[in-house]
PDB file of C-alpha atoms in Angstrom:
ATOM      1  CA  MET A 269     -34.035  21.754 -23.244  1.00  0.00           C
ATOM      2  CA  ARG A 270     -34.405  23.339 -19.821  1.00  0.00           C
ATOM      3  CA  TRP A 271     -37.279  22.672 -17.483  1.00  0.00           C
ATOM      4  CA  THR A 272     -38.051  25.051 -14.621  1.00  0.00           C
ATOM      5  CA  LEU A 273     -39.486  23.894 -11.341  1.00  0.00           C
ATOM      6  CA  ALA A 274     -42.303  26.410 -11.669  1.00  0.00           C
ATOM      7  CA  ALA A 275     -43.503  24.702 -14.817  1.00  0.00           C
ATOM      8  CA  PHE A 276     -44.324  21.591 -12.863  1.00  0.00           C
ATOM      9  CA  ALA A 277     -46.139  23.284  -9.965  1.00  0.00           C
ATOM     10  CA  LEU A 278     -48.698  20.961  -8.441  1.00  0.00           C
ATOM     11  CA  ALA A 279     -52.310  22.021  -8.133  1.00  0.00           C
ATOM     12  CA  ALA A 280     -53.748  19.618  -5.602  1.00  0.00           C
ATOM     13  CA  THR A 281     -54.994  19.219  -2.085  1.00  0.00           C
ATOM     14  CA  PRO A 282     -52.461  18.882   0.772  1.00  0.00           C
ATOM     15  CA  ALA A 283     -53.194  15.150   0.920  1.00  0.00           C
ATOM     16  CA  LEU A 284     -51.677  14.790  -2.569  1.00  0.00           C
ATOM     17  CA  ALA A 285     -48.515  16.747  -1.783  1.00  0.00           C
ATOM     18  CA  LYS A 286     -46.332  13.609  -1.583  1.00  0.00           C
ATOM     19  CA  PRO A 287     -47.905  10.936  -3.777  1.00  0.00           C
ATOM     20  CA  ALA A 288     -46.399   7.480  -3.782  1.00  0.00           C
ATOM     21  CA  PRO A 289     -44.077   6.696  -6.721  1.00  0.00           C
ATOM     22  CA  LEU A 290     -45.528   4.627  -9.536  1.00  0.00           C
ATOM     23  CA  PRO A 291     -44.072   1.115  -9.676  1.00  0.00           C
ATOM     24  CA  GLU A 292     -42.931  -0.353 -12.987  1.00  0.00           C
ATOM     25  CA  GLY A 293     -45.742  -2.143 -14.752  1.00  0.00           C
ATOM     26  CA  ALA A 294     -48.454  -0.108 -13.013  1.00  0.00           C
ATOM     27  CA  ARG A 295     -51.723   0.207 -14.928  1.00  0.00           C
ATOM     28  CA  TYR A 296     -51.993   3.616 -16.585  1.00  0.00           C
ATOM     29  CA  VAL A 297     -55.215   4.740 -18.267  1.00  0.00           C
ATOM     30  CA  ALA A 298     -55.211   7.730 -20.625  1.00  0.00           C
ATOM     31  CA  LEU A 299     -58.538   9.537 -21.118  1.00  0.00           C
ATOM     32  CA  GLY A 300     -59.253  12.420 -23.438  1.00  0.00           C
ATOM     33  CA  SER A 301     -59.712  13.899 -26.871  1.00  0.00           C
ATOM     34  CA  SER A 302     -57.418  14.343 -29.879  1.00  0.00           C
ATOM     35  CA  PHE A 303     -54.946  16.514 -27.948  1.00  0.00           C
ATOM     36  CA  ALA A 304     -54.084  13.321 -26.055  1.00  0.00           C
ATOM     37  CA  ALA A 305     -54.865  10.765 -28.774  1.00  0.00           C
ATOM     38  CA  GLY A 306     -52.360  12.345 -31.161  1.00  0.00           C
ATOM     39  CA  PRO A 307     -53.884  11.720 -34.613  1.00  0.00           C
ATOM     40  CA  GLY A 308     -51.182  11.840 -37.240  1.00  0.00           C
ATOM     41  CA  VAL A 309     -48.398  11.519 -34.670  1.00  0.00           C
ATOM     42  CA  GLY A 310     -47.082   8.157 -35.766  1.00  0.00           C
ATOM     43  CA  PRO A 311     -49.348   5.482 -37.244  1.00  0.00           C
ATOM     44  CA  ASN A 312     -52.603   4.626 -35.521  1.00  0.00           C
ATOM     45  CA  THR A 313     -52.311   2.084 -32.741  1.00  0.00           C
ATOM     46  CA  PRO A 314     -53.244  -1.314 -34.225  1.00  0.00           C
ATOM     47  CA  GLY A 315     -56.559  -2.771 -33.109  1.00  0.00           C
ATOM     48  CA  THR A 316     -58.056   0.575 -32.062  1.00  0.00           C
ATOM     49  CA  PRO A 317     -60.990   2.444 -33.675  1.00  0.00           C
ATOM     50  CA  PRO A 318     -59.476   4.216 -36.708  1.00  0.00           C
ATOM     51  CA  ARG A 319     -61.500   7.400 -36.141  1.00  0.00           C
ATOM     52  CA  CYS A 320     -60.047   7.787 -32.652  1.00  0.00           C
ATOM     53  CA  GLY A 321     -56.624   8.440 -34.180  1.00  0.00           C
ATOM     54  CA  ARG A 322     -54.582   7.061 -31.298  1.00  0.00           C
ATOM     55  CA  GLY A 323     -51.091   7.762 -32.590  1.00  0.00           C
ATOM     56  CA  THR A 324     -48.346   5.404 -31.469  1.00  0.00           C
ATOM     57  CA  LEU A 325     -46.186   8.446 -30.626  1.00  0.00           C
ATOM     58  CA  ASN A 326     -48.760  10.318 -28.544  1.00  0.00           C
ATOM     59  CA  TYR A 327     -47.845  11.483 -25.050  1.00  0.00           C
ATOM     60  CA  PRO A 328     -49.553   8.547 -23.282  1.00  0.00           C
ATOM     61  CA  ASN A 329     -47.430   6.050 -25.225  1.00  0.00           C
ATOM     62  CA  LEU A 330     -44.242   8.051 -24.719  1.00  0.00           C
ATOM     63  CA  LEU A 331     -44.934   8.508 -21.003  1.00  0.00           C
ATOM     64  CA  ALA A 332     -45.688   4.819 -20.528  1.00  0.00           C
ATOM     65  CA  ALA A 333     -42.404   3.943 -22.222  1.00  0.00           C
ATOM     66  CA  ARG A 334     -40.448   6.385 -20.061  1.00  0.00           C
ATOM     67  CA  LEU A 335     -41.906   5.161 -16.765  1.00  0.00           C
ATOM     68  CA  LYS A 336     -42.379   1.521 -17.834  1.00  0.00           C
ATOM     69  CA  LEU A 337     -46.094   1.598 -17.202  1.00  0.00           C
ATOM     70  CA  SER A 338     -48.799  -0.655 -18.649  1.00  0.00           C
ATOM     71  CA  LEU A 339     -50.833   1.692 -20.852  1.00  0.00           C
ATOM     72  CA  ILE A 340     -54.511   1.426 -21.662  1.00  0.00           C
ATOM     73  CA  ASP A 341     -55.115   4.238 -24.151  1.00  0.00           C
ATOM     74  CA  ALA A 342     -58.825   5.075 -24.183  1.00  0.00           C
ATOM     75  CA  THR A 343     -58.446   8.488 -25.830  1.00  0.00           C
ATOM     76  CA  CYS A 344     -60.447   9.349 -28.933  1.00  0.00           C
ATOM     77  CA  SER A 345     -60.293  12.274 -31.324  1.00  0.00           C
ATOM     78  CA  GLY A 346     -63.389  14.445 -31.202  1.00  0.00           C
ATOM     79  CA  ALA A 347     -64.379  13.202 -27.761  1.00  0.00           C
ATOM     80  CA  THR A 348     -66.213  15.391 -25.288  1.00  0.00           C
ATOM     81  CA  THR A 349     -66.663  14.899 -21.561  1.00  0.00           C
ATOM     82  CA  GLU A 350     -69.862  13.008 -22.391  1.00  0.00           C
ATOM     83  CA  HIS A 351     -67.839  10.443 -24.364  1.00  0.00           C
ATOM     84  CA  VAL A 352     -65.564   9.857 -21.393  1.00  0.00           C
ATOM     85  CA  LEU A 353     -68.569   9.139 -19.206  1.00  0.00           C
ATOM     86  CA  GLY A 354     -70.793   7.396 -21.752  1.00  0.00           C
ATOM     87  CA  PRO A 355     -70.666   5.496 -25.064  1.00  0.00           C
ATOM     88  CA  TRP A 356     -70.042   7.136 -28.418  1.00  0.00           C
ATOM     89  CA  ASN A 357     -71.572   4.912 -31.077  1.00  0.00           C
ATOM     90  CA  GLU A 358     -69.206   1.929 -31.375  1.00  0.00           C
ATOM     91  CA  VAL A 359     -66.700   3.389 -28.901  1.00  0.00           C
ATOM     92  CA  PRO A 360     -67.440   2.385 -25.278  1.00  0.00           C
ATOM     93  CA  PRO A 361     -67.260   4.921 -22.426  1.00  0.00           C
ATOM     94  CA  GLN A 362     -63.615   5.779 -21.833  1.00  0.00           C
ATOM     95  CA  ILE A 363     -64.149   5.607 -18.084  1.00  0.00           C
ATOM     96  CA  GLU A 364     -64.773   1.856 -18.320  1.00  0.00           C
ATOM     97  CA  SER A 365     -61.036   1.369 -18.874  1.00  0.00           C
ATOM     98  CA  VAL A 366     -60.421   2.527 -15.295  1.00  0.00           C
ATOM     99  CA  THR A 367     -60.318  -0.545 -13.055  1.00  0.00           C
ATOM    100  CA  ALA A 368     -59.536  -1.061  -9.385  1.00  0.00           C
ATOM    101  CA  ASP A 369     -55.857  -1.807 -10.081  1.00  0.00           C
ATOM    102  CA  THR A 370     -55.305   1.443 -12.020  1.00  0.00           C
ATOM    103  CA  ARG A 371     -52.566   3.589 -10.503  1.00  0.00           C
ATOM    104  CA  LEU A 372     -52.438   6.540 -12.907  1.00  0.00           C
ATOM    105  CA  VAL A 373     -55.116   8.302 -14.959  1.00  0.00           C
ATOM    106  CA  THR A 374     -54.316  11.268 -17.200  1.00  0.00           C
ATOM    107  CA  VAL A 375     -57.150  13.398 -18.546  1.00  0.00           C
ATOM    108  CA  THR A 376     -57.083  15.900 -21.419  1.00  0.00           C
ATOM    109  CA  ILE A 377     -60.687  16.852 -22.082  1.00  0.00           C
ATOM    110  CA  GLY A 378     -63.166  19.726 -22.212  1.00  0.00           C
ATOM    111  CA  GLY A 379     -62.139  21.629 -25.321  1.00  0.00           C
ATOM    112  CA  ASN A 380     -64.592  19.974 -27.703  1.00  0.00           C
ATOM    113  CA  ASP A 381     -67.461  20.674 -25.321  1.00  0.00           C
ATOM    114  CA  VAL A 382     -66.943  24.400 -25.920  1.00  0.00           C
ATOM    115  CA  ASN A 383     -65.953  24.040 -29.611  1.00  0.00           C
ATOM    116  CA  PHE A 384     -62.488  25.463 -28.946  1.00  0.00           C
ATOM    117  CA  VAL A 385     -60.668  24.109 -32.005  1.00  0.00           C
ATOM    118  CA  GLY A 386     -63.842  24.081 -34.094  1.00  0.00           C
ATOM    119  CA  ASN A 387     -64.201  27.824 -33.636  1.00  0.00           C
ATOM    120  CA  ILE A 388     -60.596  28.435 -34.671  1.00  0.00           C
ATOM    121  CA  PHE A 389     -61.272  26.584 -37.924  1.00  0.00           C
ATOM    122  CA  ALA A 390     -64.517  28.530 -38.341  1.00  0.00           C
ATOM    123  CA  ALA A 391     -62.611  31.782 -37.863  1.00  0.00           C
ATOM    124  CA  ALA A 392     -60.114  30.730 -40.521  1.00  0.00           C
ATOM    125  CA  CYS A 393     -62.969  29.965 -42.905  1.00  0.00           C
ATOM    126  CA  GLU A 394     -64.263  33.507 -42.421  1.00  0.00           C
ATOM    127  CA  GLN A 395     -61.042  34.780 -44.008  1.00  0.00           C
ATOM    128  CA  MET A 396     -61.334  32.625 -47.128  1.00  0.00           C
ATOM    129  CA  ALA A 397     -62.476  34.207 -50.379  1.00  0.00           C
ATOM    130  CA  THR A 398     -64.101  30.881 -51.265  1.00  0.00           C
ATOM    131  CA  PRO A 399     -64.777  28.919 -48.066  1.00  0.00           C
ATOM    132  CA  ASP A 400     -64.213  25.163 -48.098  1.00  0.00           C
ATOM    133  CA  ALA A 401     -67.404  23.101 -48.284  1.00  0.00           C
ATOM    134  CA  ARG A 402     -66.480  21.590 -44.910  1.00  0.00           C
ATOM    135  CA  CYS A 403     -66.427  24.977 -43.187  1.00  0.00           C
ATOM    136  CA  GLN A 404     -68.744  25.494 -40.242  1.00  0.00           C
ATOM    137  CA  LYS A 405     -69.942  28.731 -38.709  1.00  0.00           C
ATOM    138  CA  TRP A 406     -68.525  30.237 -35.537  1.00  0.00           C
ATOM    139  CA  ARG A 407     -70.475  29.117 -32.460  1.00  0.00           C
ATOM    140  CA  GLU A 408     -71.124  31.448 -29.577  1.00  0.00           C
ATOM    141  CA  ILE A 409     -70.614  29.464 -26.382  1.00  0.00           C
ATOM    142  CA  GLY A 410     -72.832  30.453 -23.483  1.00  0.00           C
ATOM    143  CA  ASP A 411     -72.124  30.157 -19.779  1.00  0.00           C
ATOM    144  CA  ASP A 412     -74.524  27.213 -19.583  1.00  0.00           C
ATOM    145  CA  VAL A 413     -72.260  25.222 -21.917  1.00  0.00           C
ATOM    146  CA  TRP A 414     -69.193  26.046 -19.830  1.00  0.00           C
ATOM    147  CA  LYS A 415     -71.080  25.056 -16.685  1.00  0.00           C
ATOM    148  CA  GLY A 416     -72.029  21.701 -18.176  1.00  0.00           C
ATOM    149  CA  ASP A 417     -68.411  21.132 -19.191  1.00  0.00           C
ATOM    150  CA  GLU A 418     -67.293  21.805 -15.624  1.00  0.00           C
ATOM    151  CA  GLU A 419     -69.909  19.528 -14.072  1.00  0.00           C
ATOM    152  CA  ARG A 420     -68.933  16.596 -16.276  1.00  0.00           C
ATOM    153  CA  MET A 421     -65.215  17.150 -15.654  1.00  0.00           C
ATOM    154  CA  ARG A 422     -65.984  16.886 -11.946  1.00  0.00           C
ATOM    155  CA  ARG A 423     -67.927  13.691 -12.565  1.00  0.00           C
ATOM    156  CA  ILE A 424     -64.952  12.212 -14.395  1.00  0.00           C
ATOM    157  CA  VAL A 425     -62.713  12.704 -11.355  1.00  0.00           C
ATOM    158  CA  ARG A 426     -65.351  11.275  -9.015  1.00  0.00           C
ATOM    159  CA  GLU A 427     -65.904   8.268 -11.258  1.00  0.00           C
ATOM    160  CA  VAL A 428     -62.184   7.566 -11.349  1.00  0.00           C
ATOM    161  CA  ARG A 429     -62.002   7.836  -7.558  1.00  0.00           C
ATOM    162  CA  THR A 430     -64.877   5.354  -7.208  1.00  0.00           C
ATOM    163  CA  ARG A 431     -63.389   2.864  -9.648  1.00  0.00           C
ATOM    164  CA  ALA A 432     -59.727   3.230  -8.687  1.00  0.00           C
ATOM    165  CA  PRO A 433     -59.288   4.692  -5.178  1.00  0.00           C
ATOM    166  CA  GLN A 434     -55.492   4.379  -5.309  1.00  0.00           C
ATOM    167  CA  ALA A 435     -55.007   6.048  -8.676  1.00  0.00           C
ATOM    168  CA  ARG A 436     -53.341   9.409  -9.201  1.00  0.00           C
ATOM    169  CA  VAL A 437     -55.647  11.548 -11.319  1.00  0.00           C
ATOM    170  CA  VAL A 438     -53.758  14.111 -13.381  1.00  0.00           C
ATOM    171  CA  PHE A 439     -55.347  16.623 -15.724  1.00  0.00           C
ATOM    172  CA  VAL A 440     -53.025  17.512 -18.595  1.00  0.00           C
ATOM    173  CA  ASP A 441     -54.398  20.838 -19.752  1.00  0.00           C
ATOM    174  CA  TYR A 442     -54.401  21.851 -23.396  1.00  0.00           C
ATOM    175  CA  ILE A 443     -51.177  22.730 -25.172  1.00  0.00           C
ATOM    176  CA  THR A 444     -50.953  26.353 -26.323  1.00  0.00           C
ATOM    177  CA  VAL A 445     -52.044  26.491 -29.967  1.00  0.00           C
ATOM    178  CA  LEU A 446     -52.383  30.278 -30.274  1.00  0.00           C
ATOM    179  CA  PRO A 447     -49.847  33.079 -29.810  1.00  0.00           C
ATOM    180  CA  PRO A 448     -50.134  34.556 -26.287  1.00  0.00           C
ATOM    181  CA  LYS A 449     -50.639  37.991 -27.842  1.00  0.00           C
ATOM    182  CA  GLY A 450     -51.330  39.418 -31.273  1.00  0.00           C
ATOM    183  CA  THR A 451     -51.787  37.420 -34.462  1.00  0.00           C
ATOM    184  CA  CYS A 452     -49.836  34.687 -36.183  1.00  0.00           C
ATOM    185  CA  ALA A 453     -49.362  33.949 -39.886  1.00  0.00           C
ATOM    186  CA  ALA A 454     -49.703  30.221 -39.220  1.00  0.00           C
ATOM    187  CA  VAL A 455     -53.180  30.815 -37.764  1.00  0.00           C
ATOM    188  CA  PRO A 456     -54.696  33.401 -40.144  1.00  0.00           C
ATOM    189  CA  ILE A 457     -57.815  34.594 -38.341  1.00  0.00           C
ATOM    190  CA  SER A 458     -59.069  38.087 -37.606  1.00  0.00           C
ATOM    191  CA  ASN A 459     -57.850  40.053 -34.593  1.00  0.00           C
ATOM    192  CA  GLU A 460     -61.316  39.829 -33.042  1.00  0.00           C
ATOM    193  CA  ARG A 461     -61.542  36.055 -33.444  1.00  0.00           C
ATOM    194  CA  MET A 462     -57.982  35.645 -32.173  1.00  0.00           C
ATOM    195  CA  LYS A 463     -58.852  37.533 -28.999  1.00  0.00           C
ATOM    196  CA  GLN A 464     -62.015  35.488 -28.533  1.00  0.00           C
ATOM    197  CA  SER A 465     -60.117  32.229 -29.058  1.00  0.00           C
ATOM    198  CA  GLN A 466     -57.321  33.281 -26.710  1.00  0.00           C
ATOM    199  CA  ALA A 467     -59.942  34.113 -24.078  1.00  0.00           C
ATOM    200  CA  ALA A 468     -61.533  30.686 -24.540  1.00  0.00           C
ATOM    201  CA  ALA A 469     -58.137  29.017 -24.120  1.00  0.00           C
ATOM    202  CA  LYS A 470     -57.518  30.908 -20.871  1.00  0.00           C
ATOM    203  CA  ARG A 471     -60.970  30.043 -19.579  1.00  0.00           C
ATOM    204  CA  LEU A 472     -60.397  26.365 -20.339  1.00  0.00           C
ATOM    205  CA  VAL A 473     -57.105  26.448 -18.429  1.00  0.00           C
ATOM    206  CA  LYS A 474     -58.760  28.100 -15.422  1.00  0.00           C
ATOM    207  CA  LEU A 475     -61.679  25.689 -15.524  1.00  0.00           C
ATOM    208  CA  THR A 476     -59.384  22.659 -15.565  1.00  0.00           C
ATOM    209  CA  ALA A 477     -57.353  24.001 -12.645  1.00  0.00           C
ATOM    210  CA  LYS A 478     -60.492  24.793 -10.663  1.00  0.00           C
ATOM    211  CA  VAL A 479     -61.959  21.327 -11.120  1.00  0.00           C
ATOM    212  CA  ALA A 480     -58.676  19.663 -10.189  1.00  0.00           C
ATOM    213  CA  ARG A 481     -58.195  21.828  -7.114  1.00  0.00           C
ATOM    214  CA  GLU A 482     -61.708  21.369  -5.803  1.00  0.00           C
ATOM    215  CA  GLU A 483     -61.965  17.670  -6.624  1.00  0.00           C
ATOM    216  CA  GLY A 484     -58.549  16.734  -5.232  1.00  0.00           C
ATOM    217  CA  ALA A 485     -56.887  15.891  -8.537  1.00  0.00           C
ATOM    218  CA  GLU A 486     -53.581  17.186  -9.928  1.00  0.00           C
ATOM    219  CA  VAL A 487     -52.793  19.403 -12.891  1.00  0.00           C
ATOM    220  CA  PHE A 488     -49.839  19.247 -15.222  1.00  0.00           C
ATOM    221  CA  ARG A 489     -49.943  22.759 -16.667  1.00  0.00           C
ATOM    222  CA  PHE A 490     -48.890  21.990 -20.203  1.00  0.00           C
ATOM    223  CA  SER A 491     -50.532  25.230 -21.341  1.00  0.00           C
ATOM    224  CA  ALA A 492     -47.935  27.195 -19.368  1.00  0.00           C
ATOM    225  CA  LEU A 493     -45.010  24.998 -20.346  1.00  0.00           C
ATOM    226  CA  SER A 494     -45.874  25.325 -24.043  1.00  0.00           C
ATOM    227  CA  LYS A 495     -46.647  29.052 -23.988  1.00  0.00           C
ATOM    228  CA  SER A 496     -43.428  29.999 -25.775  1.00  0.00           C
ATOM    229  CA  HIS A 497     -43.825  27.151 -28.266  1.00  0.00           C
ATOM    230  CA  ALA A 498     -47.021  28.165 -30.062  1.00  0.00           C
ATOM    231  CA  PRO A 499     -47.249  28.265 -33.862  1.00  0.00           C
ATOM    232  CA  CYS A 500     -44.993  31.008 -35.304  1.00  0.00           C
ATOM    233  CA  SER A 501     -42.492  30.522 -32.468  1.00  0.00           C
ATOM    234  CA  ALA A 502     -38.897  29.429 -33.090  1.00  0.00           C
ATOM    235  CA  GLU A 503     -39.672  25.918 -31.846  1.00  0.00           C
ATOM    236  CA  PRO A 504     -43.407  25.226 -32.236  1.00  0.00           C
ATOM    237  CA  TRP A 505     -44.906  22.301 -30.335  1.00  0.00           C
ATOM    238  CA  SER A 506     -48.219  22.603 -32.154  1.00  0.00           C
ATOM    239  CA  ASN A 507     -49.296  23.069 -35.752  1.00  0.00           C
ATOM    240  CA  GLY A 508     -51.009  26.030 -37.322  1.00  0.00           C
ATOM    241  CA  LEU A 509     -53.633  25.558 -40.028  1.00  0.00           C
ATOM    242  CA  THR A 510     -51.274  23.278 -41.944  1.00  0.00           C
ATOM    243  CA  ALA A 511     -49.399  20.250 -40.680  1.00  0.00           C
ATOM    244  CA  PRO A 512     -46.490  18.351 -42.262  1.00  0.00           C
ATOM    245  CA  ALA A 513     -47.256  14.722 -43.099  1.00  0.00           C
ATOM    246  CA  GLY A 514     -46.645  12.489 -40.105  1.00  0.00           C
ATOM    247  CA  ASP A 515     -46.430  15.386 -37.672  1.00  0.00           C
ATOM    248  CA  GLY A 516     -49.944  15.617 -36.312  1.00  0.00           C
ATOM    249  CA  ILE A 517     -52.925  17.568 -37.627  1.00  0.00           C
ATOM    250  CA  PRO A 518     -53.720  21.310 -37.781  1.00  0.00           C
ATOM    251  CA  ILE A 519     -54.252  23.229 -34.502  1.00  0.00           C
ATOM    252  CA  HIS A 520     -52.989  20.247 -32.500  1.00  0.00           C
ATOM    253  CA  PRO A 521     -49.727  19.195 -30.870  1.00  0.00           C
ATOM    254  CA  ASN A 522     -47.053  17.907 -33.215  1.00  0.00           C
ATOM    255  CA  ARG A 523     -44.444  15.257 -32.407  1.00  0.00           C
ATOM    256  CA  ALA A 524     -42.305  17.739 -30.510  1.00  0.00           C
ATOM    257  CA  GLY A 525     -45.370  18.713 -28.472  1.00  0.00           C
ATOM    258  CA  HIS A 526     -46.157  15.134 -27.492  1.00  0.00           C
ATOM    259  CA  GLU A 527     -42.506  14.502 -26.653  1.00  0.00           C
ATOM    260  CA  ALA A 528     -42.440  17.614 -24.467  1.00  0.00           C
ATOM    261  CA  ALA A 529     -45.661  16.567 -22.737  1.00  0.00           C
ATOM    262  CA  ALA A 530     -44.268  13.110 -21.976  1.00  0.00           C
ATOM    263  CA  ALA A 531     -40.956  14.465 -20.722  1.00  0.00           C
ATOM    264  CA  GLY A 532     -42.677  17.058 -18.546  1.00  0.00           C
ATOM    265  CA  LEU A 533     -45.172  14.571 -17.173  1.00  0.00           C
ATOM    266  CA  ALA A 534     -42.434  12.086 -16.311  1.00  0.00           C
ATOM    267  CA  LYS A 535     -40.667  14.746 -14.260  1.00  0.00           C
ATOM    268  CA  PHE A 536     -43.956  15.940 -12.735  1.00  0.00           C
ATOM    269  CA  LEU A 537     -44.929  12.443 -11.647  1.00  0.00           C
ATOM    270  CA  SER A 538     -41.542  11.740 -10.094  1.00  0.00           C
TER     271      SER A 538
END
């Protein structure tokens, strides 16, 4: 597997151009939703909330093993930015895992706020002759929702800075789960819905980069790195509307995707 230097381009302020290397054993906190938690990618991590689906082979675990870091995995499937900043029923605010001795925080969040994956499933339901009882309707996402997503993403960075001034804060943007152009048999939705979903994916990427740039965080552009590994590609890093047992869940990164994220992040951080 070849990795190009461009794939690991840093989006940060000049002050973060030469960050200090992470020592072995450094405290690493992973924040985010299912794209980081990795449900179905290995068994659930023992002692964690089952519904969070923190797979033992998710990218935080693989990255921690590569760099010999002490991982605190606070990710949770279905989480929004609000669940990073505040409690979610029995799950405490993810941000509380960030302590003064934290040296690395990765963040994969924002997609659930704008119903990104939910709308892809809704679009697939529209194509069914007999929709599944669990199907939900497509949600139109207004600019006010996107604005709220952005504001809370900014708050996450600021909260981390307050709690852990020495930590590197790295957004890991969302893996590509749709073909860059056209349609894909693994994601059977209409051309119109595909275009709308592709536009939402691009907007999420731009939003993440904007927040990181303006708040002094970093971005690992996994969306760009995985662009040629979408469903229907020769080597997919994410699943379409079906997922093999033990290899993640639909419209999410599979094992290869989490392995690629960990490998790319390790190189990015070094």
